CSV table of C-alpha atoms in Angstrom, one decimal:
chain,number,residue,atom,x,y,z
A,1,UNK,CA,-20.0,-4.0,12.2
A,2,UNK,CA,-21.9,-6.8,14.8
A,3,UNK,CA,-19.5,-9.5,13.4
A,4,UNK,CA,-21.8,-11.7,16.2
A,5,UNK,CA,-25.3,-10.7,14.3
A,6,UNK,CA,-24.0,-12.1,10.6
A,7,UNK,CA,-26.2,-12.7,7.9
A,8,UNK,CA,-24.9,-14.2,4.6
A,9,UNK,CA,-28.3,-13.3,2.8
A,10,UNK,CA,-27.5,-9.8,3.4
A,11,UNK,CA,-24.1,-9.8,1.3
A,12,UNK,CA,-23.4,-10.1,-2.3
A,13,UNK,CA,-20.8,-11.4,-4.8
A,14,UNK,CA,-18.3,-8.0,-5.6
A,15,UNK,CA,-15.3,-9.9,-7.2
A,16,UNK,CA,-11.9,-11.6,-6.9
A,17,UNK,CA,-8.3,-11.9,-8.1
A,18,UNK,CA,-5.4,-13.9,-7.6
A,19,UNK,CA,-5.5,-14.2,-4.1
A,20,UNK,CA,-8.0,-13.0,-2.5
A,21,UNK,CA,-12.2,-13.0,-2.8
A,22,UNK,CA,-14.5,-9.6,-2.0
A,23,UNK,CA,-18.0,-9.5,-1.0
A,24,UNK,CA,-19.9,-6.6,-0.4
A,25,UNK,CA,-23.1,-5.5,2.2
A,26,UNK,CA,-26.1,-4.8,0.5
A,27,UNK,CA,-26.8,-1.9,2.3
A,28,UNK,CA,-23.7,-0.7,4.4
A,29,UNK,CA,-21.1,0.5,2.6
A,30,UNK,CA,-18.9,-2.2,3.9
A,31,UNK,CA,-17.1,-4.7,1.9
A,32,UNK,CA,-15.5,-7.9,2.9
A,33,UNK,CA,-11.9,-9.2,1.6
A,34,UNK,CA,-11.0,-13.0,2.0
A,35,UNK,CA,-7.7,-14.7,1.7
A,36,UNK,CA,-7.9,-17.7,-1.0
A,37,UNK,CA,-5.4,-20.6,-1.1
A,38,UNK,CA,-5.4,-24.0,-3.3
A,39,UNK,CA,-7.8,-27.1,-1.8
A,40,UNK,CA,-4.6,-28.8,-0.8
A,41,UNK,CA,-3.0,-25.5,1.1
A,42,UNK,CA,-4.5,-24.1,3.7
A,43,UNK,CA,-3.0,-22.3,6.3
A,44,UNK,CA,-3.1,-21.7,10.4
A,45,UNK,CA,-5.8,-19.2,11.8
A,46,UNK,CA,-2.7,-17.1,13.0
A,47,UNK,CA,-0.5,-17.3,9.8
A,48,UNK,CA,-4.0,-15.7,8.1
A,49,UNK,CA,-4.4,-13.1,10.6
A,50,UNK,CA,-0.8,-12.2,10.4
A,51,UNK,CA,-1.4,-12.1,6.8
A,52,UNK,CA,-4.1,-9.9,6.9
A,53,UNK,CA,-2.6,-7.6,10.0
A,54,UNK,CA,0.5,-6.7,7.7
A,55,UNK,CA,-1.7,-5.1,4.9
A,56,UNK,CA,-3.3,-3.1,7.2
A,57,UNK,CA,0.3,-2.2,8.9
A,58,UNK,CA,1.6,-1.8,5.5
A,59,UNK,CA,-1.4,0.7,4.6
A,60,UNK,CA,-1.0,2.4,7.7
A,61,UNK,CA,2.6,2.7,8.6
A,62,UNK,CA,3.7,2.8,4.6
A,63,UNK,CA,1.4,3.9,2.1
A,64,UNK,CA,-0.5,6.4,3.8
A,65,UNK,CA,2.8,8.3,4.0
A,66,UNK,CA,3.7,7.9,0.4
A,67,UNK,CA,0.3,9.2,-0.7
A,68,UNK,CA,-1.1,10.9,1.9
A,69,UNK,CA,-4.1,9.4,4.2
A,70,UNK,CA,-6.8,11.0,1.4
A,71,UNK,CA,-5.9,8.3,-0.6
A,72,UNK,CA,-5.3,5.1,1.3
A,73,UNK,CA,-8.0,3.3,3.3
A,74,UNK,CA,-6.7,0.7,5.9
A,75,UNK,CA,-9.0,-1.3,7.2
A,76,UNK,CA,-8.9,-3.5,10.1
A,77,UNK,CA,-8.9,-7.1,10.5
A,78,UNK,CA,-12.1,-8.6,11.9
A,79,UNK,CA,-13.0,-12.2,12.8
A,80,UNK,CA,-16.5,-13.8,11.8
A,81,UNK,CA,-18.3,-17.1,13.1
A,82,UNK,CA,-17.6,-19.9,10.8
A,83,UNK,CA,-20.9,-21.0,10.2
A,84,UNK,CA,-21.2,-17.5,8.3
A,85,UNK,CA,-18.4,-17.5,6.5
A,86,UNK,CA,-19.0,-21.2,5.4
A,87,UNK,CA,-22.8,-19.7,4.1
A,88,UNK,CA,-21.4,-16.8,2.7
A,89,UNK,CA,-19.0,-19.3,0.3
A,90,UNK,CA,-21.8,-21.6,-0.6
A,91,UNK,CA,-24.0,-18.7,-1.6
A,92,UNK,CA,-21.4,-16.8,-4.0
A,93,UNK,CA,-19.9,-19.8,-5.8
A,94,UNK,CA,-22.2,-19.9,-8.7
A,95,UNK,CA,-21.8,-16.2,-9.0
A,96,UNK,CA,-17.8,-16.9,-9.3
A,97,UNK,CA,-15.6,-16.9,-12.5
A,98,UNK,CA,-15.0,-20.6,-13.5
A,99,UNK,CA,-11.2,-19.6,-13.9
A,100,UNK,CA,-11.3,-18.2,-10.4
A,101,UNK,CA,-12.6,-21.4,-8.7
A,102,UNK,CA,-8.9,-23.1,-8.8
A,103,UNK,CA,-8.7,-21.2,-5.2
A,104,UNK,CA,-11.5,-21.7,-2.8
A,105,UNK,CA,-12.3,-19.2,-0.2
A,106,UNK,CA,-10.6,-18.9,3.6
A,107,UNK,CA,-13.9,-20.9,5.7
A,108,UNK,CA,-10.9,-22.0,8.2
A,109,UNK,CA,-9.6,-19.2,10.0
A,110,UNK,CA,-12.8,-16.8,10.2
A,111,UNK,CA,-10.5,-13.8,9.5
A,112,UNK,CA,-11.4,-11.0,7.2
A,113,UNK,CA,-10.5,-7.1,5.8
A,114,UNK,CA,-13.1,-5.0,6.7
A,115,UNK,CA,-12.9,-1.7,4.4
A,116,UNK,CA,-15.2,0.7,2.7
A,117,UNK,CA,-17.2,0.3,0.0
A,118,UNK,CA,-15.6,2.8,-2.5
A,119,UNK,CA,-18.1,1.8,-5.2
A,120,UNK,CA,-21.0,3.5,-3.2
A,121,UNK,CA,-21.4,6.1,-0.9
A,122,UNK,CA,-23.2,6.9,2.4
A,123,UNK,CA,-25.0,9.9,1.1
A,124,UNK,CA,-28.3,8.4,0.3
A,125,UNK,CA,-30.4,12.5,-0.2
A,126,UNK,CA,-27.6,12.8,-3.0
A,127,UNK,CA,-28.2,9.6,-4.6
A,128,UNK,CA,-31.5,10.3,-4.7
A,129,UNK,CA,-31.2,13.4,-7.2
A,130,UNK,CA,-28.0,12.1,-9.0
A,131,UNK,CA,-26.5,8.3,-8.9
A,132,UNK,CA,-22.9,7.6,-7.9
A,133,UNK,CA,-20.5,6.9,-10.5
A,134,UNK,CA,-17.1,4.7,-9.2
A,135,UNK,CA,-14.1,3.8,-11.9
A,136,UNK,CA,-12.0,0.8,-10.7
A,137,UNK,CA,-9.0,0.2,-12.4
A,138,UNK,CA,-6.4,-2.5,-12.0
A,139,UNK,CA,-3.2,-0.7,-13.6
A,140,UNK,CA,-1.2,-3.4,-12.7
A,141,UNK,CA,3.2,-3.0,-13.4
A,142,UNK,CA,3.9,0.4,-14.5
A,143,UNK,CA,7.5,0.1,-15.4
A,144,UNK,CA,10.1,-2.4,-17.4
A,145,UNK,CA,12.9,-3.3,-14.7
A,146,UNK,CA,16.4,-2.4,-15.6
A,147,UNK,CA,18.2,-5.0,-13.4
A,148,UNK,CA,21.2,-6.4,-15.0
A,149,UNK,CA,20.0,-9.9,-13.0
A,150,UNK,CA,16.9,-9.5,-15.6
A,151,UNK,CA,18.2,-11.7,-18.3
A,152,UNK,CA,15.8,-12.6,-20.7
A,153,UNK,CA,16.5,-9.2,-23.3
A,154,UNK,CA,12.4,-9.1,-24.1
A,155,UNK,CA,11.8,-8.3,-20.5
A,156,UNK,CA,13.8,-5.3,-21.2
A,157,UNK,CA,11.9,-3.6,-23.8
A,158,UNK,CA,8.6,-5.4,-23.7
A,159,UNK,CA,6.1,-4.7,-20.3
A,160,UNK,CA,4.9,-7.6,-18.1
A,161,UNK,CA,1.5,-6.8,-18.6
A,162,UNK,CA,1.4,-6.6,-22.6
A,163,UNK,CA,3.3,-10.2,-22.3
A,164,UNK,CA,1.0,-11.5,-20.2
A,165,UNK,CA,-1.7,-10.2,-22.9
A,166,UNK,CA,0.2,-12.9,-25.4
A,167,UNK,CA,0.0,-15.9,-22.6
A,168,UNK,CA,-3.8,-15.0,-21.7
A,169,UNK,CA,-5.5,-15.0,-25.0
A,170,UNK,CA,-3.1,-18.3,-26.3
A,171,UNK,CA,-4.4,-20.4,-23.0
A,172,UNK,CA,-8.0,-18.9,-23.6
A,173,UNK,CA,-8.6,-16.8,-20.6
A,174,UNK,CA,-9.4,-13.9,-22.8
A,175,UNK,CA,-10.5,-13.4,-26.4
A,176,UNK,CA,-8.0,-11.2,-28.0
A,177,UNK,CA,-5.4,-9.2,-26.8
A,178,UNK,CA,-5.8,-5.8,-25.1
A,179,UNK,CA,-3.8,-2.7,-26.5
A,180,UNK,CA,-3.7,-0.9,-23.2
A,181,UNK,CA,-0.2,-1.1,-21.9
A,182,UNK,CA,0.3,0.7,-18.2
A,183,UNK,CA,3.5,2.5,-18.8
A,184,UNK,CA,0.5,4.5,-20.9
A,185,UNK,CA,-1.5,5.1,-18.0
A,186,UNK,CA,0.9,6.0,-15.5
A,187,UNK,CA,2.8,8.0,-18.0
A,188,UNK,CA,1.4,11.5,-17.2
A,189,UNK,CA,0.9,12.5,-20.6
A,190,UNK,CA,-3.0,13.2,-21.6
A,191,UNK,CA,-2.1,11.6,-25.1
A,192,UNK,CA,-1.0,8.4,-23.7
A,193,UNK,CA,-3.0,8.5,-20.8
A,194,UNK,CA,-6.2,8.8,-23.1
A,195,UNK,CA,-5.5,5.7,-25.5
A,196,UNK,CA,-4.5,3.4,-22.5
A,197,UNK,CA,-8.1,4.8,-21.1
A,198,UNK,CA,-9.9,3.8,-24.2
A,199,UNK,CA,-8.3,0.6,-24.6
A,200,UNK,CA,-9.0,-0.5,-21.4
A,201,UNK,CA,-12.8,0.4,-22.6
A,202,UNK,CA,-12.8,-1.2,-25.0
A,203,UNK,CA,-10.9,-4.7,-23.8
A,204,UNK,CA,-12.0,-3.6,-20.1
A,205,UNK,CA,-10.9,-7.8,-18.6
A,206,UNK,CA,-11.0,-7.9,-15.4
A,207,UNK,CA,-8.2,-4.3,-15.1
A,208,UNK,CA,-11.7,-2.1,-15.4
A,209,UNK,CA,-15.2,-1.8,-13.7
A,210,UNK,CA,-17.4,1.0,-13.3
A,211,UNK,CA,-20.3,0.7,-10.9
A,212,UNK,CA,-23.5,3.0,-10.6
A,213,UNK,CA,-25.0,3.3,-7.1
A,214,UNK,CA,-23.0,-0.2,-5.7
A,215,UNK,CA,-24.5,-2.1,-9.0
A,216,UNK,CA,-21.9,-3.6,-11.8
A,217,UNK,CA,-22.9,-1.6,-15.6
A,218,UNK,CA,-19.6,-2.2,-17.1
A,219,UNK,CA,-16.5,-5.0,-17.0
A,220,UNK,CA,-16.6,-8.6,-17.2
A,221,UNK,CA,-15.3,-11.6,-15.4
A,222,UNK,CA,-13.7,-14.1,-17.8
A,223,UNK,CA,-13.5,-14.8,-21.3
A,224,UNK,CA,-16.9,-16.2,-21.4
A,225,UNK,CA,-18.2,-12.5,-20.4
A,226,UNK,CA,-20.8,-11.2,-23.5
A,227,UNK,CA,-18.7,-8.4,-25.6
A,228,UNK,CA,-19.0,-4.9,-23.8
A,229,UNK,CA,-21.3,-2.5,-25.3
A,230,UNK,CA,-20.5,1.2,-25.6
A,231,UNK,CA,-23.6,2.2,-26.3
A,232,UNK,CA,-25.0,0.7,-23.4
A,233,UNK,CA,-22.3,1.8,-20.8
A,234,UNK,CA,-23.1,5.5,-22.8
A,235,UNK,CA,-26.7,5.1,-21.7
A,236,UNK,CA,-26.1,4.6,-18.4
A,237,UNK,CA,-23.1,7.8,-18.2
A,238,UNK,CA,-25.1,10.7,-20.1
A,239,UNK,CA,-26.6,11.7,-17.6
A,240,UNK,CA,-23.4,12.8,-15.2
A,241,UNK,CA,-22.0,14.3,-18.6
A,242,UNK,CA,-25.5,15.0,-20.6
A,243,UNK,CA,-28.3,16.9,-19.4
A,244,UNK,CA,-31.8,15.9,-20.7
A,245,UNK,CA,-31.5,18.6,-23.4
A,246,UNK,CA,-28.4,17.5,-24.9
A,247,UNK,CA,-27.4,14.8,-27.0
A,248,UNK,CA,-30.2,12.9,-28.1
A,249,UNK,CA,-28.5,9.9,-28.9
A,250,UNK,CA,-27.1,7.6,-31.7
A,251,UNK,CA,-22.9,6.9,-31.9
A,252,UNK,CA,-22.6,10.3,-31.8
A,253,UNK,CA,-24.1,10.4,-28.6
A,254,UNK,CA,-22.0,7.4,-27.1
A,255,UNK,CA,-19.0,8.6,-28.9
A,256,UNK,CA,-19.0,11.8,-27.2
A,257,UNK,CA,-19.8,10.1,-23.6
A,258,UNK,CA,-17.2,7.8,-24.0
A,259,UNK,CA,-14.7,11.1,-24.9
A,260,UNK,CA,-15.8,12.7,-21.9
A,261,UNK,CA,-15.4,9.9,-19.3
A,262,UNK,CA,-11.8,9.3,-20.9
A,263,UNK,CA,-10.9,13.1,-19.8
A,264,UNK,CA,-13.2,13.0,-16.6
A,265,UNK,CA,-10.3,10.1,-15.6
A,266,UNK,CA,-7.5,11.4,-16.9
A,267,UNK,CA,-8.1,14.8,-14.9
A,268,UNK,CA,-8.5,12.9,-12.2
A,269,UNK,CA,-5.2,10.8,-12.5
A,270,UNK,CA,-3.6,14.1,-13.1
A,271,UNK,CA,-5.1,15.9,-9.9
A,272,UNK,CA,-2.2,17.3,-7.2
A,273,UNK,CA,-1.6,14.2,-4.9
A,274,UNK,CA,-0.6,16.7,-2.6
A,275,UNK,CA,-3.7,17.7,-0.8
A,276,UNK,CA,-3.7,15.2,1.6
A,277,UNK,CA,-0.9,14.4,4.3
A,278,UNK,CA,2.5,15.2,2.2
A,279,UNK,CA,4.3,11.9,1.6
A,280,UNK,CA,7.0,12.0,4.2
A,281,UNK,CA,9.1,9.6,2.8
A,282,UNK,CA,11.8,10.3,0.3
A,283,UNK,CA,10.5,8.4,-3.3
A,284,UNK,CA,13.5,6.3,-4.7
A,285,UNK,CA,15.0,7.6,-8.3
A,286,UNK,CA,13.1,8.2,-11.8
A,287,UNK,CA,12.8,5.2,-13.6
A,288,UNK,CA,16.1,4.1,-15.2
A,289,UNK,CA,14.4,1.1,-17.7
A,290,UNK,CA,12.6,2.5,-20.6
A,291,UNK,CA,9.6,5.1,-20.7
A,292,UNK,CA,8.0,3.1,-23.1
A,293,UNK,CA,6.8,-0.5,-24.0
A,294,UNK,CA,7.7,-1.7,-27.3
A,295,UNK,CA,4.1,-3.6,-26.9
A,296,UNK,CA,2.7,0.4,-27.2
A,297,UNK,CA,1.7,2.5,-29.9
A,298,UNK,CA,3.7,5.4,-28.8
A,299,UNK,CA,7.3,5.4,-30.3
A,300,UNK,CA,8.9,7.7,-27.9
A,301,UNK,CA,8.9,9.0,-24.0
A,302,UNK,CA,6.0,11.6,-23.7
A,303,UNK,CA,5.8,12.2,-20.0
A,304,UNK,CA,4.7,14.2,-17.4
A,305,UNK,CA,7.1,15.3,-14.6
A,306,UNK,CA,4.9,16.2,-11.3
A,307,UNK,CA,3.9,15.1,-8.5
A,308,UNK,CA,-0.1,13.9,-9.8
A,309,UNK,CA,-1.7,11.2,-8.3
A,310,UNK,CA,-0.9,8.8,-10.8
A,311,UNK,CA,3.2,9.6,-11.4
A,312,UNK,CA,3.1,9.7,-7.4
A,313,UNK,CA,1.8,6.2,-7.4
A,314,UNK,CA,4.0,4.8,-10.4
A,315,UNK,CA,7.3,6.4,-8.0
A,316,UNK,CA,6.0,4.2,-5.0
A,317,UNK,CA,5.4,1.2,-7.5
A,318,UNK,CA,9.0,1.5,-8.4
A,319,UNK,CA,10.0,2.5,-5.1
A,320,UNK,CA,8.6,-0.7,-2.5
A,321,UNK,CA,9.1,-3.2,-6.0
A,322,UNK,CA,11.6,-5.6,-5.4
A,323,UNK,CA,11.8,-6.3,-9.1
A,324,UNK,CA,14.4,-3.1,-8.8
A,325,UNK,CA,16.3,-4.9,-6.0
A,326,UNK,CA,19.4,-7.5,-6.0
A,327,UNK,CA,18.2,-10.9,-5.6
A,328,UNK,CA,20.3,-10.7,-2.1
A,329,UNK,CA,17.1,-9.0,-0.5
A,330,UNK,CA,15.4,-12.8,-0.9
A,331,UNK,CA,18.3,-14.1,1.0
A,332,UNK,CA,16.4,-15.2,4.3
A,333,UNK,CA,18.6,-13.7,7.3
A,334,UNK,CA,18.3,-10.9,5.6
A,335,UNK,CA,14.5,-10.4,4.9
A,336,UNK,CA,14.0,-10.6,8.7
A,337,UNK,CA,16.5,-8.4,9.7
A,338,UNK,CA,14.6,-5.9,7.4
A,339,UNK,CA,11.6,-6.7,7.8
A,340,UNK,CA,11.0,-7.4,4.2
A,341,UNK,CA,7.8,-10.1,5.4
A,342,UNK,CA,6.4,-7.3,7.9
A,343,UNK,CA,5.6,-6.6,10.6
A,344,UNK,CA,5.4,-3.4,8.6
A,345,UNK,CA,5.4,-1.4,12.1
A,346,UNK,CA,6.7,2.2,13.0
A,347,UNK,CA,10.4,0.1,13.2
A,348,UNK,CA,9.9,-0.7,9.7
A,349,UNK,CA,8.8,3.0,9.1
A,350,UNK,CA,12.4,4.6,11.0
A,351,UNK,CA,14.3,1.9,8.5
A,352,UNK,CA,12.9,3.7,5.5
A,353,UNK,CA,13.5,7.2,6.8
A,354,UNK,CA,17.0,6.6,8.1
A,355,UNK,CA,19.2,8.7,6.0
A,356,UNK,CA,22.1,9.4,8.7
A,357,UNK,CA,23.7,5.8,9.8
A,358,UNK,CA,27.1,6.0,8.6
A,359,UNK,CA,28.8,3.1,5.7
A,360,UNK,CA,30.3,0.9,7.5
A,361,UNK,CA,31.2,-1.4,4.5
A,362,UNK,CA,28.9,-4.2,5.5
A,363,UNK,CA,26.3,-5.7,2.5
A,364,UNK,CA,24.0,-4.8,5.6
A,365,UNK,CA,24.5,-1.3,5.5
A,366,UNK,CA,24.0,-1.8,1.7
A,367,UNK,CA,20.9,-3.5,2.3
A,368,UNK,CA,19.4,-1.4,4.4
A,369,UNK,CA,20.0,1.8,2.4
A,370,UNK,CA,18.7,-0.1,-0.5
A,371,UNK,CA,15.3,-1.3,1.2
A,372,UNK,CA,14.1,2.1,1.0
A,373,UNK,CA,13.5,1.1,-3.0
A,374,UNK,CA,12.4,-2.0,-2.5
């Protein structure tokens, strides 16, 4: 990418979360990720680029060797001229959630992640014959921490997420609550896995998209967002499940679409992780909190044991969350000496793989052992 030949007319709107804002190239398959901050908190050019530097480090150096590189695209930081990136914000602001504009866009700094466009692909002859279908889903937490420091007994038995559901709809930032809980999802089991799918279809929020060719058909922004149509979303899939002699249409039609993609997913989710690089790292223990949210349908564990993508990614959730950890890690001296705040560098790396240094009955020695779980 020419970050010195910038247009802002040549980049769209692609969406936004807590902290950060994504637009995408209209033709490249390139997207943009900016830092956002408060009007009253902005930060120093180099605190952003640090920022930005450690999740790339932290892809690199970490994740790629939890997951294996076939699953984990880096990045690289780039800087942009100002006068684009102050364009670029006017442009997109009317496309913008209105419960997203709390946080206004890095125009300071001129930093930026460069990373693929996963919701298109460079393989235009394909395209041409059959579109390009891309899932997004936000899973978010996919356990209940056990801690003993965790005092409030509902945070024990009941998920983050399906609590948060409770908060969301009561403050109005969505309509009604979702019945997808993620310790569903990342569950393993095609029974659970299946009714977090369809929930998440049909009270998508902003935890599911799914793009055709680059372009938004299904998922909404806010609670202001018209209600998401099946039938319409089944329109748009039949034909990557449907030839043109099958299924005419009608809800029997979208019913049978919607039953398809829900599988099409879950095979996917339950695919060997192990065909990229093998994880070098040692994953911490199995979950010790509950297997399942009190918030879910399910009254008991049903769980797959493997190593799939998605129980591979729930064991490096629990692994690198501090939620697991004693509140000791926050102490200050101690997150530098372990690099808790980055850099996440081949240093950090060693200090996850070291196995051999003996006790010396130091809370450092503890800590170190334990930051291989946080």
């Amino acid at each position: 990418m020419d970050e010195g030949k910038m247009d802002e007319n040549e980049w769209g709107y692609h969406g936004e979360g807590n902290k950060s804002l994504v637009v995408a190239h209209a033709q490249r398959c390139v997207v943009l990720r900016f830092l956002k901050f408060p009007p009253n908190r902005k930060k120093a050019s180099e605190e952003i680029f640090q920022h930005l530097q450690n999740i790339v480090d932290f892809s690199k150096n970490v994740m790629k060797e939890f997951l294996g590189e076939n699953y984990v695209h880096c990045g690289e930081v780039v800087q942009l001229p100002l006068d684009f990136v102050k364009q670029l914000c006017l442009k997109i602001q009317s496309e913008r959630p209105e419960s997203r504009c709390d946080k206004d866009l890095d125009t300071l700094s001129g930093y930026a992640l460069c990373l693929p466009n996963l919701a298109r692909l460079q393989t235009y002859r394909f395209v041409e014959h059959r579109p390009i279908l891309c899932v997004e889903i936000k899973p978010k937490c996919g356990f209940i921490p056990f801690s003993g420091d965790v005092t409030h007994e509902v945070k024990h038995k009941v998920c983050r997420y399906c609590m948060h559901q409770h908060l969301k709809v009561a403050t109005g930032k969505w309509k009604q609550i979702s019945k997808y809980c993620p310790l569903d999802l990342y569950s393993g089991n095609k029974q659970r896995m299946h009714f977090a799918l369809k929930s998440l279809l049909q009270e998508a929020q902003n935890n599911l998209k799914i793009f055709k060719n680059g372009e938004l058909i299904y998922g909404c922004k806010d609670a202001r967002s018209p209600v998401a149509d099946w039938s319409e979303l089944a329109h748009h899939l039949k034909p990557f499940f449907f030839p043109s002699n099958g299924l005419a249409g009608g809800p029997h039609c979208t019913g049978a679409v919607i039953r398809e993609l829900v599988r099409v997913i879950t095979r996917v989710l339950l695919s060997d992780s192990e065909k990229g690089r093998a994880g070098a790292l040692r994953l911490g223990p199995g979950p010790q909190g509950p297997r399942v949210c009190e918030a879910s349908p399910f009254g008991r564990s049903l769980r797959h044991q493997g190593r799939c993508v998605i129980v591979r990614s729930l064991a490096v959730s629990e692994t690198v969350s501090g939620q697991l950890c004693h509140p000791v890690f926050c102490a200050f001296s101690f997150r530098k000496t372990l690099q808790i705040d980055g850099p996440y560098d081949e240093a950090f790396y060693q200090k996850l793989l070291d196995l051999s240094t003996e006790d010396d009955g130091t809370v450092a020695f503890a800590l170190t052992k334990g930051v291989r779980f946080w």
